Tab-separated table of C-alpha atoms and ligand atoms in Angstrom:
chain	number	residue	atom	x	y	z
A	1	MET	CA	109.712	-100.683	67.566
A	2	ALA	CA	112.983	-100.224	65.700
A	3	SER	CA	112.925	-103.881	64.723
A	4	LEU	CA	109.439	-103.471	63.294
A	5	TRP	CA	110.064	-100.203	61.512
A	6	ARG	CA	113.600	-100.907	60.291
A	7	PRO	CA	114.372	-97.308	59.326
A	8	ARG	CA	117.010	-97.232	56.607
A	9	GLU	CA	118.633	-94.104	58.072
A	10	GLY	CA	118.239	-95.199	61.674
A	11	MET	CA	116.192	-93.757	64.489
A	12	GLU	CA	116.538	-92.608	68.050
A	13	ILE	CA	114.183	-93.190	70.959
A	14	ILE	CA	114.003	-90.659	73.790
A	15	ASP	CA	112.163	-91.544	76.980
A	16	LEU	CA	109.984	-88.567	77.915
A	17	GLY	CA	108.684	-90.223	81.092
A	18	GLY	CA	105.128	-91.251	81.890
A	19	GLN	CA	105.241	-93.972	79.222
A	20	LYS	CA	105.776	-91.365	76.529
A	21	TYR	CA	108.554	-91.695	74.032
A	22	SER	CA	109.874	-89.500	71.307
A	23	PHE	CA	110.875	-91.326	68.121
A	24	VAL	CA	113.369	-89.380	66.076
A	25	PHE	CA	113.768	-90.274	62.416
A	26	TYR	CA	116.477	-89.121	60.051
A	27	HIS	CA	114.701	-89.397	56.740
A	28	VAL	CA	111.205	-88.459	55.668
A	29	LEU	CA	110.720	-91.798	53.871
A	30	ASP	CA	111.453	-93.682	57.082
A	31	ILE	CA	108.627	-91.767	58.795
A	32	GLN	CA	106.353	-92.269	55.823
A	33	LYS	CA	106.761	-96.037	55.981
A	34	VAL	CA	105.626	-96.013	59.618
A	35	LEU	CA	102.673	-93.697	59.021
A	36	ASP	CA	101.473	-95.619	55.946
A	37	VAL	CA	100.914	-98.806	57.914
A	38	GLY	CA	98.691	-96.987	60.387
A	39	SER	CA	98.424	-98.796	63.675
A	40	TRP	CA	101.301	-100.460	65.503
A	41	THR	CA	101.339	-102.589	68.596
A	42	PHE	CA	104.016	-103.191	71.167
A	43	GLU	CA	103.671	-106.428	73.139
A	44	GLN	CA	99.969	-106.662	72.267
A	45	SER	CA	99.284	-103.069	73.314
A	46	LEU	CA	98.309	-100.379	70.890
A	47	LEU	CA	100.967	-97.758	70.280
A	48	ILE	CA	99.236	-94.388	70.233
A	49	TYR	CA	101.324	-91.935	68.288
A	50	HIS	CA	101.206	-88.415	67.020
A	51	TYR	CA	103.269	-86.911	64.224
A	52	LEU	CA	104.800	-83.820	65.798
A	53	LYS	CA	104.745	-80.601	63.880
A	54	LYS	CA	107.542	-78.079	64.176
A	55	ARG	CA	107.693	-76.446	67.595
A	56	GLU	CA	104.899	-78.638	68.950
A	57	ASP	CA	105.481	-79.633	72.557
A	58	PRO	CA	105.515	-83.438	72.856
A	59	GLN	CA	104.365	-83.272	76.478
A	60	SER	CA	101.187	-81.360	75.694
A	61	VAL	CA	100.039	-83.549	72.814
A	62	LYS	CA	96.771	-85.367	73.486
A	63	LEU	CA	97.193	-89.044	72.699
A	64	ASN	CA	93.750	-90.542	72.286
A	65	THR	CA	93.365	-91.443	68.622
A	66	SER	CA	94.818	-94.085	66.375
A	67	ASP	CA	94.727	-94.362	62.594
A	68	ILE	CA	93.589	-97.836	61.671
A	69	TRP	CA	92.862	-99.496	58.340
A	70	VAL	CA	89.317	-100.797	58.323
A	71	LEU	CA	87.848	-103.316	55.895
A	72	ILE	CA	84.197	-102.813	54.947
A	73	TYR	CA	82.386	-106.039	54.094
A	74	ASP	CA	78.930	-106.677	52.616
A	75	LEU	CA	78.603	-103.291	50.953
A	76	PRO	CA	75.689	-103.615	48.484
A	77	THR	CA	76.575	-102.892	44.840
A	78	GLY	CA	74.557	-99.687	44.633
A	79	PHE	CA	76.413	-98.237	47.615
A	80	ILE	CA	79.952	-98.367	46.341
A	81	SER	CA	80.959	-94.738	46.082
A	82	LYS	CA	83.489	-92.350	47.557
A	83	SER	CA	80.883	-90.644	49.707
A	84	VAL	CA	79.560	-93.908	51.148
A	85	LEU	CA	83.101	-94.985	52.052
A	86	LYS	CA	83.635	-91.620	53.722
A	87	ASN	CA	80.329	-91.931	55.605
A	88	ASN	CA	81.386	-95.360	56.825
A	89	GLY	CA	84.681	-93.913	58.051
A	90	ASP	CA	82.995	-91.005	59.815
A	91	TYR	CA	80.601	-93.443	61.466
A	92	ILE	CA	83.527	-95.462	62.882
A	93	GLY	CA	85.561	-92.380	63.790
A	94	GLU	CA	86.974	-89.823	61.405
A	95	PHE	CA	87.543	-90.799	57.780
A	96	VAL	CA	91.178	-90.241	56.771
A	97	LYS	CA	91.516	-91.738	53.302
A	98	SER	CA	90.415	-94.457	50.944
A	99	ASP	CA	92.747	-97.180	49.657
A	100	PRO	CA	93.486	-96.437	45.969
A	101	GLY	CA	92.815	-100.134	45.294
A	102	ASN	CA	89.125	-99.587	46.068
A	103	VAL	CA	88.499	-98.061	42.664
A	104	THR	CA	90.611	-100.361	40.493
A	105	GLY	CA	89.349	-103.628	39.055
A	106	GLY	CA	85.887	-104.988	39.628
A	107	ARG	CA	83.749	-105.599	42.624
A	108	LYS	CA	85.624	-106.393	45.814
A	109	LEU	CA	85.051	-108.702	48.748
A	110	TYR	CA	85.758	-105.687	50.941
A	111	TYR	CA	86.674	-102.004	50.679
A	112	ARG	CA	89.571	-100.583	52.640
A	113	ILE	CA	89.582	-97.200	54.379
A	114	ARG	CA	91.804	-95.513	56.891
A	115	VAL	CA	89.988	-94.177	59.945
A	116	ARG	CA	91.113	-92.073	62.902
A	117	MET	CA	89.574	-93.858	65.853
A	118	ASP	CA	88.983	-92.508	69.317
A	119	VAL	CA	90.657	-95.160	71.444
A	120	ASP	CA	88.425	-94.343	74.421
A	121	LYS	CA	85.316	-95.496	72.557
A	122	PRO	CA	84.261	-99.078	71.786
A	123	ILE	CA	85.061	-100.523	68.356
A	124	THR	CA	82.248	-100.174	65.825
A	125	ARG	CA	81.170	-103.584	64.601
A	126	ARG	CA	78.731	-102.752	61.821
A	127	MET	CA	76.521	-100.094	60.330
A	128	LYS	CA	72.978	-100.142	59.013
A	129	LEU	CA	72.278	-98.964	55.466
A	130	LYS	CA	68.925	-98.414	53.812
A	131	ARG	CA	68.606	-99.772	50.292
A	132	ASP	CA	66.662	-97.929	47.569
A	133	GLY	CA	63.748	-100.320	47.966
A	134	GLY	CA	63.452	-99.347	51.625
A	135	GLU	CA	64.851	-102.518	53.189
A	136	TRP	CA	67.750	-102.362	55.639
A	137	THR	CA	71.076	-104.069	55.284
A	138	TRP	CA	74.191	-104.321	57.457
A	139	VAL	CA	77.751	-103.589	56.448
A	140	ASN	CA	80.348	-105.227	58.667
A	141	PHE	CA	83.741	-103.913	59.685
A	142	LYS	CA	87.045	-105.664	60.307
A	143	TYR	CA	90.165	-103.965	61.606
A	144	GLU	CA	93.752	-104.450	60.501
A	145	ARG	CA	96.496	-104.907	63.081
A	146	LEU	CA	94.082	-104.590	65.977
A	147	SER	CA	95.775	-104.747	69.384
A	148	SER	CA	94.250	-106.513	72.352
A	149	PHE	CA	90.661	-105.485	72.960
A	150	CYS	CA	87.804	-106.490	75.229
A	151	PHE	CA	85.145	-108.877	73.897
A	152	VAL	CA	82.677	-107.587	76.519
A	153	CYS	CA	82.823	-103.794	76.181
A	154	GLY	CA	84.697	-103.430	72.881
A	155	LEU	CA	87.369	-101.075	74.213
A	156	LEU	CA	90.990	-101.309	73.163
A	157	GLY	CA	93.752	-101.794	75.723
A	158	HIS	CA	92.296	-104.371	78.097
A	159	GLN	CA	90.806	-107.827	78.043
A	160	GLU	CA	87.731	-109.406	79.571
A	161	ARG	CA	89.512	-110.377	82.795
A	162	ASP	CA	90.194	-106.678	83.511
A	163	CYS	CA	86.903	-105.265	82.260
A	164	ALA	CA	85.031	-102.738	84.429
A	165	ILE	CA	81.674	-104.192	83.322
A	166	VAL	CA	82.695	-107.696	84.410
A	167	TYR	CA	83.929	-106.353	87.750
A	168	ALA	CA	80.694	-104.401	88.307
A	169	ASN	CA	78.577	-107.517	87.713
A	170	PRO	CA	80.536	-110.440	89.195
A	171	ASP	CA	77.453	-112.680	89.491
A	172	LYS	CA	76.077	-112.068	86.033
A	173	GLU	CA	76.763	-114.256	83.049
A	174	ILE	CA	79.119	-112.461	80.677
A	175	THR	CA	77.739	-111.326	77.324
A	176	ARG	CA	80.357	-110.982	74.617
A	177	ALA	CA	79.180	-108.649	71.884
A	178	TYR	CA	82.652	-108.469	70.331
A	179	GLY	CA	85.037	-111.146	69.147
A	180	VAL	CA	87.984	-112.196	67.053
A	181	TRP	CA	85.932	-111.818	63.892
A	182	LEU	CA	86.635	-108.084	64.160
A	183	ARG	CA	90.249	-108.720	63.251
A	184	ALA	CA	91.033	-108.482	59.566
A	185	PRO	CA	92.706	-111.592	58.162
A	186	THR	CA	96.488	-111.167	58.222
A	187	LYS	CA	99.359	-112.467	56.192
A	188	ASN	CA	101.745	-114.356	58.429
A	189	SER	CA	104.758	-112.219	59.100
A	190	LYS	CA	108.031	-113.596	60.386
A	191	ASN	CA	108.955	-112.393	63.832
A	192	MET	CA	111.481	-109.589	63.829
A	193	ASN	CA	114.842	-109.770	65.519
A	194	LEU	CA	116.194	-107.226	67.935
A	195	GLY	CA	115.975	-103.668	66.686
A	196	ALA	CA	119.496	-102.630	67.679
A	197	LYS	CA	120.643	-102.526	64.071
A	198	TRP	CA	118.292	-99.622	63.368
A	199	LEU	CA	118.835	-97.672	66.565
A	200	ARG	CA	121.024	-94.619	66.859
A	201	ILE	CA	122.567	-94.126	70.259
A	202	SER	CA	124.387	-90.814	69.831
A	203	GLY	CA	121.744	-88.545	71.370
A	204	ASP	CA	122.300	-85.893	68.741
A	205	SER	CA	118.808	-85.256	67.464
A	206	SER	CA	119.547	-81.807	66.020
A	207	LYS	CA	120.014	-83.316	62.579
A	208	ALA	CA	116.839	-85.283	62.834
A	209	TRP	CA	114.351	-84.865	60.064
A	210	GLU	CA	111.231	-84.849	62.202
A	211	GLU	CA	110.157	-86.148	65.545
A	212	GLY	CA	107.176	-88.175	66.624
A	213	VAL	CA	105.757	-88.935	70.002
A	214	SER	CA	103.929	-92.007	71.128
A	215	ASN	CA	102.471	-93.671	74.112
A	216	VAL	CA	101.980	-97.360	74.735
A	217	ARG	CA	98.567	-97.907	76.227
A	218	ASP	CA	98.787	-99.473	79.606
A	219	GLU	CA	97.951	-103.134	79.756
A	220	PRO	CA	97.081	-104.283	83.285
A	221	PRO	CA	99.291	-107.166	84.517
B	1	ZN	ZN1	85.968	-104.305	78.771
């Protein structure tokens, strides 16, 4: 994670056990950079994290949501408004914020919102909207930096070969209602080197700016 985040003032990672880790940062801007991106993955698995408040116990934090940037496609012209974007976000999960770029320039191919998603629920593929004339239309969603997910049940954290639905119906032909089209197009990023350069080893976290806790979702072997 250190190699991905590259904190200018370094970071420390404390193993809390049970696949929970505490990430200690030494500057607020280093944390901000991590939070701004939204979702992070570690070896294809979604990193579920929580920004710890002062005196919050990392062990008692519930880790079941992830903030993800979602792209909304096919939004009809008459529907482009702050409240519609918020409704879309609340339909997917819980609307967090709208990309400032949504309101600059002209009409867009897509609109970008940040959504807090419940990682125990299937991904939302699309949403139905009713036009003024009474006819229905679909808006379609794509997700940035989506970790591995199941094309059969739409849940994050496992793939088809480990899906409970597939196991419950071994003789049935598999129906895939989800697919790679749910991934937002990405810019190719160069692979990062080892993160050692950004890691602090000292163990003295008393000077740390803030702490965060995370949990890598288990990926079956
Ligand atoms: Zn599944």
